[in-house]
Structure formats: structure tokens, C-alpha cells
mmCIF file of C-alpha atoms in Angstrom:
data_model
loop_
_atom_site.group_PDB
_atom_site.id
_atom_site.type_symbol
_atom_site.label_atom_id
_atom_site.label_comp_id
_atom_site.label_asym_id
_atom_site.label_seq_id
_atom_site.Cartn_x
_atom_site.Cartn_y
_atom_site.Cartn_z
ATOM 1 C CA MET A 1 0.000 0.000 0.000
ATOM 2 C CA THR A 2 1.445 3.345 -1.075
ATOM 3 C CA ASP A 3 -1.358 5.666 -0.012
ATOM 4 C CA LEU A 4 1.201 8.009 1.603
ATOM 5 C CA ALA A 5 3.245 8.466 -1.583
ATOM 6 C CA GLY A 6 4.488 12.056 -1.688
ATOM 7 C CA ALA A 7 3.501 12.820 1.905
ATOM 8 C CA ALA A 8 6.214 14.427 4.047
ATOM 9 C CA ILE A 9 6.579 13.848 7.782
ATOM 10 C CA ALA A 10 8.983 15.791 9.991
ATOM 11 C CA PHE A 11 9.994 14.314 13.336
ATOM 12 C CA ASP A 12 11.433 16.066 16.341
ATOM 13 C CA LEU A 13 14.356 14.138 17.846
ATOM 14 C CA ASP A 14 14.901 14.490 21.608
ATOM 15 C CA GLY A 15 11.903 13.184 23.523
ATOM 16 C CA THR A 16 10.137 12.182 20.310
ATOM 17 C CA LEU A 17 12.301 9.558 18.616
ATOM 18 C CA VAL A 18 14.969 9.013 21.259
ATOM 19 C CA ASP A 19 15.013 9.277 25.048
ATOM 20 C CA THR A 20 18.164 11.399 25.305
ATOM 21 C CA ALA A 21 17.468 12.950 28.699
ATOM 22 C CA PRO A 22 19.848 10.669 30.648
ATOM 23 C CA ASP A 23 22.826 11.735 28.517
ATOM 24 C CA LEU A 24 21.811 15.396 28.569
ATOM 25 C CA HIS A 25 21.467 15.081 32.344
ATOM 26 C CA ARG A 26 25.003 13.679 32.506
ATOM 27 C CA ALA A 27 26.412 16.608 30.506
ATOM 28 C CA LEU A 28 24.471 19.246 32.424
ATOM 29 C CA ASN A 29 25.613 17.960 35.802
ATOM 30 C CA HIS A 30 29.218 18.008 34.574
ATOM 31 C CA VAL A 31 28.843 21.732 33.876
ATOM 32 C CA LEU A 32 27.080 22.429 37.165
ATOM 33 C CA ILE A 33 29.734 20.612 39.206
ATOM 34 C CA GLU A 34 32.504 22.552 37.456
ATOM 35 C CA GLU A 35 30.654 25.744 38.378
ATOM 36 C CA GLY A 36 30.362 24.709 42.018
ATOM 37 C CA LEU A 37 26.597 24.283 41.783
ATOM 38 C CA PRO A 38 24.431 21.387 42.981
ATOM 39 C CA GLU A 39 23.496 18.725 40.467
ATOM 40 C CA THR A 40 19.995 18.858 39.013
ATOM 41 C CA THR A 41 17.501 16.019 38.661
ATOM 42 C CA LEU A 42 16.589 14.001 35.616
ATOM 43 C CA VAL A 43 12.988 15.153 36.082
ATOM 44 C CA ASN A 44 14.054 18.777 35.643
ATOM 45 C CA VAL A 45 16.016 17.923 32.517
ATOM 46 C CA ARG A 46 13.053 16.111 30.963
ATOM 47 C CA ALA A 47 10.852 19.161 31.530
ATOM 48 C CA PHE A 48 13.115 21.671 29.807
ATOM 49 C CA VAL A 49 15.169 19.823 27.186
ATOM 50 C CA GLY A 50 13.003 21.236 24.407
ATOM 51 C CA HIS A 51 14.330 24.735 25.024
ATOM 52 C CA GLY A 52 17.926 23.806 24.177
ATOM 53 C CA ALA A 53 21.205 23.351 26.078
ATOM 54 C CA ARG A 54 21.737 27.046 26.683
ATOM 55 C CA ALA A 55 18.330 27.473 28.305
ATOM 56 C CA LEU A 56 18.846 24.277 30.283
ATOM 57 C CA ILE A 57 22.081 25.613 31.785
ATOM 58 C CA ARG A 58 20.577 29.029 32.449
ATOM 59 C CA ARG A 59 17.543 27.559 34.202
ATOM 60 C CA ALA A 60 19.572 25.137 36.337
ATOM 61 C CA ALA A 61 21.968 27.887 37.412
ATOM 62 C CA SER A 62 19.243 30.445 38.109
ATOM 63 C CA SER A 63 17.444 27.979 40.370
ATOM 64 C CA HIS A 64 20.465 28.403 42.654
ATOM 65 C CA GLY A 65 20.634 32.169 42.261
ATOM 66 C CA ARG A 66 23.425 32.145 39.660
ATOM 67 C CA THR A 67 23.166 34.253 36.504
ATOM 68 C CA TYR A 68 25.640 34.503 33.636
ATOM 69 C CA GLU A 69 26.614 37.034 31.015
ATOM 70 C CA ASP A 70 26.009 35.840 27.465
ATOM 71 C CA SER A 71 29.710 35.290 26.813
ATOM 72 C CA ARG A 72 30.076 33.013 29.835
ATOM 73 C CA LEU A 73 26.899 31.182 28.931
ATOM 74 C CA ASP A 74 28.337 30.609 25.459
ATOM 75 C CA THR A 75 31.424 29.006 27.005
ATOM 76 C CA LEU A 76 29.387 26.790 29.320
ATOM 77 C CA THR A 77 27.178 25.722 26.449
ATOM 78 C CA GLU A 78 30.216 24.634 24.446
ATOM 79 C CA THR A 79 31.494 22.668 27.440
ATOM 80 C CA PHE A 80 28.098 21.007 27.722
ATOM 81 C CA VAL A 81 28.117 20.104 24.024
ATOM 82 C CA ASP A 82 31.656 18.720 24.199
ATOM 83 C CA VAL A 83 30.851 16.489 27.169
ATOM 84 C CA TYR A 84 27.580 15.363 25.625
ATOM 85 C CA ALA A 85 29.051 14.653 22.189
ATOM 86 C CA SER A 86 31.975 12.673 23.580
ATOM 87 C CA ASP A 87 29.618 9.809 24.508
ATOM 88 C CA ILE A 88 26.361 10.872 22.913
ATOM 89 C CA ALA A 89 24.356 7.680 23.341
ATOM 90 C CA ARG A 90 25.775 6.121 26.493
ATOM 91 C CA PHE A 91 22.349 6.000 28.134
ATOM 92 C CA SER A 92 20.015 7.147 25.330
ATOM 93 C CA GLN A 93 17.433 4.727 23.931
ATOM 94 C CA VAL A 94 15.087 4.749 20.961
ATOM 95 C CA PHE A 95 11.466 4.819 22.090
ATOM 96 C CA ASP A 96 9.512 1.598 21.700
ATOM 97 C CA GLY A 97 7.989 1.063 18.267
ATOM 98 C CA VAL A 98 9.895 3.851 16.516
ATOM 99 C CA GLU A 99 11.884 1.776 14.033
ATOM 100 C CA GLU A 100 8.983 -0.441 13.015
ATOM 101 C CA THR A 101 6.767 2.601 12.482
ATOM 102 C CA LEU A 102 9.358 4.451 10.415
ATOM 103 C CA GLN A 103 9.735 1.373 8.215
ATOM 104 C CA ALA A 104 5.963 1.108 7.775
ATOM 105 C CA LEU A 105 5.583 4.779 6.864
ATOM 106 C CA ALA A 106 8.385 4.583 4.312
ATOM 107 C CA ALA A 107 6.857 1.422 2.835
ATOM 108 C CA SER A 108 3.618 3.374 2.395
ATOM 109 C CA GLY A 109 5.473 5.991 0.371
ATOM 110 C CA ALA A 110 6.010 8.713 2.975
ATOM 111 C CA ARG A 111 9.162 10.834 2.957
ATOM 112 C CA LEU A 112 10.710 11.264 6.397
ATOM 113 C CA CYS A 113 12.964 13.937 7.868
ATOM 114 C CA VAL A 114 14.124 15.209 11.244
ATOM 115 C CA CYS A 115 13.361 18.780 12.318
ATOM 116 C CA THR A 116 15.108 19.428 15.632
ATOM 117 C CA ASN A 117 16.365 22.300 17.748
ATOM 118 C CA LYS A 118 19.464 20.201 18.389
ATOM 119 C CA ARG A 119 22.515 21.054 16.281
ATOM 120 C CA THR A 120 22.593 19.234 12.958
ATOM 121 C CA GLY A 121 25.980 17.594 13.545
ATOM 122 C CA LEU A 122 24.973 16.287 16.957
ATOM 123 C CA SER A 123 21.662 15.085 15.554
ATOM 124 C CA ASN A 124 23.345 13.094 12.811
ATOM 125 C CA ARG A 125 25.815 11.622 15.292
ATOM 126 C CA LEU A 126 23.013 10.578 17.626
ATOM 127 C CA LEU A 127 20.871 9.081 14.867
ATOM 128 C CA GLU A 128 23.812 7.042 13.645
ATOM 129 C CA ALA A 129 24.701 5.909 17.168
ATOM 130 C CA VAL A 130 21.185 4.594 17.843
ATOM 131 C CA GLY A 131 20.726 3.102 14.372
ATOM 132 C CA LEU A 132 18.051 5.416 12.981
ATOM 133 C CA SER A 133 19.929 7.491 10.411
ATOM 134 C CA GLU A 134 18.990 5.265 7.457
ATOM 135 C CA HIS A 135 15.303 6.104 7.887
ATOM 136 C CA PHE A 136 15.598 9.839 7.196
ATOM 137 C CA GLN A 137 16.264 11.638 3.931
ATOM 138 C CA ALA A 138 17.260 14.865 5.683
ATOM 139 C CA VAL A 139 18.156 16.172 9.140
ATOM 140 C CA ILE A 140 17.656 19.897 9.705
ATOM 141 C CA GLY A 141 18.950 21.149 13.039
ATOM 142 C CA ALA A 142 18.655 24.568 14.633
ATOM 143 C CA ASP A 143 22.000 25.691 13.238
ATOM 144 C CA SER A 144 20.854 24.991 9.669
ATOM 145 C CA VAL A 145 18.126 27.650 9.623
ATOM 146 C CA PRO A 146 17.913 31.384 10.444
ATOM 147 C CA LYS A 147 15.342 30.763 13.199
ATOM 148 C CA PRO A 148 14.577 27.440 14.904
ATOM 149 C CA LYS A 149 11.209 26.041 15.950
ATOM 150 C CA PRO A 150 8.638 27.377 16.649
ATOM 151 C CA ASP A 151 9.451 29.414 13.548
ATOM 152 C CA ALA A 152 7.611 28.017 10.530
ATOM 153 C CA GLY A 153 10.736 28.361 8.413
ATOM 154 C CA HIS A 154 12.472 25.548 10.276
ATOM 155 C CA PHE A 155 9.661 23.088 9.624
ATOM 156 C CA LEU A 156 9.321 24.197 6.003
ATOM 157 C CA ALA A 157 13.075 23.896 5.425
ATOM 158 C CA ALA A 158 12.928 20.279 6.577
ATOM 159 C CA ILE A 159 9.935 19.517 4.356
ATOM 160 C CA HIS A 160 11.537 21.167 1.323
ATOM 161 C CA ALA A 161 14.804 19.290 1.981
ATOM 162 C CA ILE A 162 13.053 16.005 1.194
ATOM 163 C CA GLY A 163 11.126 17.397 -1.757
ATOM 164 C CA GLY A 164 7.900 17.495 0.205
ATOM 165 C CA ASP A 165 4.785 19.562 -0.389
ATOM 166 C CA PRO A 166 3.858 21.671 2.662
ATOM 167 C CA ALA A 167 0.204 21.029 1.804
ATOM 168 C CA ARG A 168 0.767 17.298 2.454
ATOM 169 C CA SER A 169 3.094 17.544 5.413
ATOM 170 C CA LEU A 170 2.851 16.858 9.130
ATOM 171 C CA MET A 171 4.942 17.370 12.271
ATOM 172 C CA VAL A 172 5.489 14.734 14.955
ATOM 173 C CA GLY A 173 6.915 16.078 18.199
ATOM 174 C CA ASP A 174 6.623 16.370 21.943
ATOM 175 C CA SER A 175 6.580 20.066 22.871
ATOM 176 C CA ILE A 176 5.056 23.497 22.331
ATOM 177 C CA SER A 177 7.891 24.331 19.920
ATOM 178 C CA ASP A 178 6.741 21.534 17.632
ATOM 179 C CA VAL A 179 3.123 22.655 17.821
ATOM 180 C CA GLY A 180 4.146 26.240 17.098
ATOM 181 C CA ALA A 181 6.291 25.340 14.093
ATOM 182 C CA ALA A 182 3.526 23.259 12.527
ATOM 183 C CA ARG A 183 0.772 25.769 13.269
ATOM 184 C CA ASN A 184 2.836 28.649 11.912
ATOM 185 C CA ALA A 185 3.337 26.657 8.713
ATOM 186 C CA GLY A 186 -0.318 25.671 8.471
ATOM 187 C CA ALA A 187 0.429 21.986 9.006
ATOM 188 C CA PRO A 188 -1.125 19.402 11.346
ATOM 189 C CA VAL A 189 0.859 18.172 14.325
ATOM 190 C CA ILE A 190 0.803 15.002 16.415
ATOM 191 C CA LEU A 191 2.502 14.836 19.803
ATOM 192 C CA VAL A 192 3.789 11.941 21.868
ATOM 193 C CA ASN A 193 2.760 12.049 25.521
ATOM 194 C CA PHE A 194 6.039 10.604 26.805
ATOM 195 C CA GLY A 195 8.365 13.391 25.707
ATOM 196 C CA TYR A 196 9.993 16.450 27.196
ATOM 197 C CA THR A 197 7.617 19.208 28.200
ATOM 198 C CA ASP A 198 6.682 20.972 31.409
ATOM 199 C CA ILE A 199 3.058 21.148 30.192
ATOM 200 C CA PRO A 200 1.160 17.914 29.449
ATOM 201 C CA ALA A 201 1.079 17.152 25.727
ATOM 202 C CA GLU A 202 -2.713 16.959 25.826
ATOM 203 C CA GLN A 203 -2.832 20.659 26.743
ATOM 204 C CA LEU A 204 -0.593 21.957 23.938
ATOM 205 C CA GLY A 205 -3.183 22.172 21.173
ATOM 206 C CA ALA A 206 -2.001 19.352 18.912
ATOM 207 C CA ASP A 207 -4.316 17.663 16.434
ATOM 208 C CA ALA A 208 -3.713 14.328 18.154
ATOM 209 C CA VAL A 209 -1.655 12.842 20.983
ATOM 210 C CA MET A 210 -0.266 9.311 21.005
ATOM 211 C CA SER A 211 1.099 7.116 23.764
ATOM 212 C CA HIS A 212 2.859 4.577 21.507
ATOM 213 C CA TYR A 213 4.295 4.684 17.997
ATOM 214 C CA SER A 214 1.995 1.897 16.835
ATOM 215 C CA GLU A 215 -0.782 4.523 16.837
ATOM 216 C CA LEU A 216 0.953 6.886 14.414
ATOM 217 C CA PRO A 217 0.178 5.312 11.007
ATOM 218 C CA SER A 218 -3.578 5.473 11.572
ATOM 219 C CA LEU A 219 -3.428 8.930 13.150
ATOM 220 C CA ILE A 220 -1.661 10.578 10.217
ATOM 221 C CA ARG A 221 -3.777 9.152 7.411
ATOM 222 C CA PRO A 222 -6.751 11.562 7.690
ATOM 223 C CA TRP A 223 -4.346 14.390 6.775
ATOM 224 C CA LEU A 224 -1.848 12.724 4.467
ATOM 225 C CA ARG A 225 -3.568 9.909 2.564
ATOM 226 C CA ARG A 226 -3.834 10.479 -1.195
#
């Protein structure tokens, strides 16, 4: 069955395809310890990963009354990235059902890409480390576009990168940034309810919310079927 031929689906990465929070938690605590600050919890990391490493560091530091100038925050962010990248998938795991679902969507004719606020190089390294890179025709990270999600341009750049038609495109994510990017581009959006957000996915205004990847093929067809 190729009823999705020509359809384009953009996936967020962290908290949507891969549970990366444990490795991000490891890198963040390395930075905090070097700064003489208490370690943060994995729960806190899961809530704010979607805002990026810089915001994660800023939030963790400010919770202990520490603020940084932009230049210092730049340096800490680079330290975070270096520590994270050095062992990018030590604890990270692909969410259950992801690979089977990606295979099924591709077999139905859909074109798949990654649209993430993670850096493109790190995203490619992670996807390769967890064995998912072969499923995507393009990976568009935050450093590949003028403005990242929730800007519509980020989502559209990912769709165009795989030769997709925005009129037959859809976003799969876990946070308000994913909803915003899709809405700003006039596209439908489906969220997972096991991702990284401080607000429950059901309250973010998505067109649908799923609790397992086995639900995705049937959820997307009302919007993308030929």
C-alpha cells in the first residue's frame, strides 16, 4: 500500500524519537559541578530539554541564584556540548515502536525527515549511534536555519529538503515548539505524551496525541492519505 506516496513527515528528535534525557542530564551535571553548583535532577532535565542546552544551563543555574553574562553562557554551552558529544548515546534509547513505524511509513510511500532544535551535527551523530539514520532523507537542526522552531521556516526547510509539499506535510513532536512550528506553517501536528515538556502534551493544542508509535500510522492518514 502506497497511499502516503508524496507525503512528508517531519519528526522532532529528543523526547520524540529518542530518550536522550539521561545523557543530557550527565552533561548538564558536569557543567554544574565545574561551576560549584548542585546537580539537578533528571525530572528537571526532561521538563526543559526542548528549550535547548543554553536554556537548560541558564535555568539550572538560576534555580540556585546564579546568573551569567552571554559570553560566559556561550562558554558553558560549548562545554556542555563537548561532554555530551563525547559519549552521545551512552544512556540514550530509541522509544519503543519507533523503528517499526518508520519502516511502515516509508513502505507506504512517505518521505521522512528530522526537524530538531538540536545542532545538525549532533543530531546526525546521535541518529547514527542509535541506528536510525537510514530512515531519514534529511536532518535539519537549529544551526541549519535562520530561526529554529517554533518558527515556521524551520519546519518548512525540513519539508523542502526532502522534496515534500507543505500542503501534504505533518509534524510529529513532543513540545510546544513543535506545535508552534507546525501551526505557523499551516500543518497538522501530532505529539507523543512521553516526551519532554513541562506542560502535558494533551494541553498543547495538537491535532492528536499518542502514547505509543503503533498509533501513528492510523493517526496521520486523515491528513496525508492520497
